[in-house]
Coordinates of C-alpha atoms in Angstrom, one line a residue:
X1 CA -13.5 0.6 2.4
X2 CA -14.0 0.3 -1.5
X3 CA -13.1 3.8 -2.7
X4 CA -9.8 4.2 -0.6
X5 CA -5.9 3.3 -1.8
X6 CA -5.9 0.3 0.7
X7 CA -8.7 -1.3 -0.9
X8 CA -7.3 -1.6 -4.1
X9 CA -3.9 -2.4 -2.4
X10 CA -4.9 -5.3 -0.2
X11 CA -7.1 -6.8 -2.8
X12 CA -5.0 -6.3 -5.7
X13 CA -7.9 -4.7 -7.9
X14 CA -7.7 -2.1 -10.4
X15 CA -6.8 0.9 -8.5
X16 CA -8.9 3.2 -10.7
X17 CA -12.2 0.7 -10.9
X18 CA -11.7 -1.4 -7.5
X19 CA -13.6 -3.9 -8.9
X20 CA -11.1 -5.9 -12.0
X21 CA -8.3 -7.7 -10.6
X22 CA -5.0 -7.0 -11.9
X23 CA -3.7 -10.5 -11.4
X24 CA -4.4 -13.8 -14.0
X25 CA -4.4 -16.1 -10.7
X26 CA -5.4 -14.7 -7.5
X27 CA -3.4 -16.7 -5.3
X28 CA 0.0 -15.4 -5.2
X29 CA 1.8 -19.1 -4.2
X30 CA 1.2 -20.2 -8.1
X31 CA 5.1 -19.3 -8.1
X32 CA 4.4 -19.4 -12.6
X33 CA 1.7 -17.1 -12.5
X34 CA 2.8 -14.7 -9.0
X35 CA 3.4 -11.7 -11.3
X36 CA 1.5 -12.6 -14.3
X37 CA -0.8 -9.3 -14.6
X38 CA -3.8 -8.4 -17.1
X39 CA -2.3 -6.2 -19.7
X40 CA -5.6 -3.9 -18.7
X41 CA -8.2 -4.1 -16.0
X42 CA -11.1 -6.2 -17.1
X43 CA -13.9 -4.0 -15.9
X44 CA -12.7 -0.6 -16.9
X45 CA -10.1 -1.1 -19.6
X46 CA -7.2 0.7 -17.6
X47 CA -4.1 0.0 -19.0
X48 CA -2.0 -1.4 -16.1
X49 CA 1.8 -1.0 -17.3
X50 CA 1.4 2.2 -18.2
X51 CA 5.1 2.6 -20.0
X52 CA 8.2 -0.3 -20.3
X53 CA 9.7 -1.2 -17.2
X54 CA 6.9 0.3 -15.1
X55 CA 7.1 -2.2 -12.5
X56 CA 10.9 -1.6 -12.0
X57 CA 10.0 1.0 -9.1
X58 CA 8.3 -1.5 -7.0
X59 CA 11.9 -3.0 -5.9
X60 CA 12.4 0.1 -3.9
X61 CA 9.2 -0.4 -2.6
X62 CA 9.7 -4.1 -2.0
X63 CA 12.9 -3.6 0.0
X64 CA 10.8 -1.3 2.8
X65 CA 8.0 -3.7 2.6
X66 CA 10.7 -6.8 3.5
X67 CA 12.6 -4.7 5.7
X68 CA 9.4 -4.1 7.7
X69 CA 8.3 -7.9 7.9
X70 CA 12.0 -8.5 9.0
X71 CA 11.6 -5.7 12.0
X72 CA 8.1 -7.3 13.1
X73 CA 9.4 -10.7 12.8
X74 CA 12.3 -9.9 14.7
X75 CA 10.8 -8.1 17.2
X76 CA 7.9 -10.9 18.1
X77 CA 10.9 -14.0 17.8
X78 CA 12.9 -12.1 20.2
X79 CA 11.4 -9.9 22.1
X80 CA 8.0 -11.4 22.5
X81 CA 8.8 -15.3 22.0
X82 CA 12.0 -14.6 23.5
X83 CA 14.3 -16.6 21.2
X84 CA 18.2 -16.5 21.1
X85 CA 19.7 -14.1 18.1
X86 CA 20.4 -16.8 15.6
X87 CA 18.2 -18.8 15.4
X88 CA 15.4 -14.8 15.6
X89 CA 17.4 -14.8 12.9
X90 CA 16.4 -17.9 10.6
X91 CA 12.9 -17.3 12.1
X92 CA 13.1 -13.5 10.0
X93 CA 14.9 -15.0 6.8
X94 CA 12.2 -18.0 7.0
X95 CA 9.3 -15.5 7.2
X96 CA 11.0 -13.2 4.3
X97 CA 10.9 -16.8 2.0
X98 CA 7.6 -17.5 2.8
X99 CA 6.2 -13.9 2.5
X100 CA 8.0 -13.6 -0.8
X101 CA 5.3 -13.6 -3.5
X102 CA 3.1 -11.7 -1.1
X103 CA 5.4 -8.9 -0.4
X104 CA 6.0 -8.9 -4.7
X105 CA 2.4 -8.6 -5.0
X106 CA 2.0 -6.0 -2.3
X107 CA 4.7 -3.7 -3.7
X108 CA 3.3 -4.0 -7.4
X109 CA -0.3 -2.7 -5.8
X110 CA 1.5 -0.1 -3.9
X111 CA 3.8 1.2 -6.7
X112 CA 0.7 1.0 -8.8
X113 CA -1.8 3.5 -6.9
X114 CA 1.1 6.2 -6.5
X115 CA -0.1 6.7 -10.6
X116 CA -3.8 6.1 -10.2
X117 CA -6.9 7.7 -8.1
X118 CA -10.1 6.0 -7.8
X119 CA -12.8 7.0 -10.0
X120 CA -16.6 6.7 -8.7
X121 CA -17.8 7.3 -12.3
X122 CA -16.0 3.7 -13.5
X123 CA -17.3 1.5 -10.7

């Protein structure tokens, strides 16, 4: 799978290299160090922020990515486990809470490789 957009999106790695990681601590529930990135990819040298307030785009890319885990979680709490609305309700704001620093990392990696493409010659 190394090579495609999803790669470097799922495994938050360089999206030009897929090999550096763009994150100081891989474990996105070190709430301190969730968004810390490398200033450039450790392997290949790509500069990550590639201009001030890069990143900002990722909201807009954070709300669909939320607004999807809130449609699956509300569909499986009340449809499949068959719970009432309210409480299908805390059940999607709990799993938006928990997800939180997952779905920030997700929309960073997604935002990122709409600027990048994978090259073979950096691997």
């Amino acid at each position: 799978m190394k090579g495609t957009k999803l790669y470097s999106i799922f495994t938050g790695t360089c999206p030009v290299c897929h090999t550096g990681k763009m994150y100081v601590n891989s474990n996105p529930y070190v709430l301190s160090d969730t968004l810390k990135m490398h200033e450039r990819c450790p392997h290949c040298g790509t500069k990550f922020k590639i201009e001030p307030s890069f990143f900002y785009g990722a909201m807009y890319v954070s709300y669909a990515v939320g607004v999807a885990i809130a449609v699956a979680a509300f569909i499986i709490a009340y449809f499949f486990i068959g719970l009432d609305r309210f409480t299908t309700f805390l059940v999607i704001v709990g799993t938006l809470i928990v997800l939180l620093p997952v779905i920030l990392r997700l929309s960073r990696n997604i935002w990122i490789n709409f600027f990048f493409k994978f090259d073979r010659q950096k691997v």
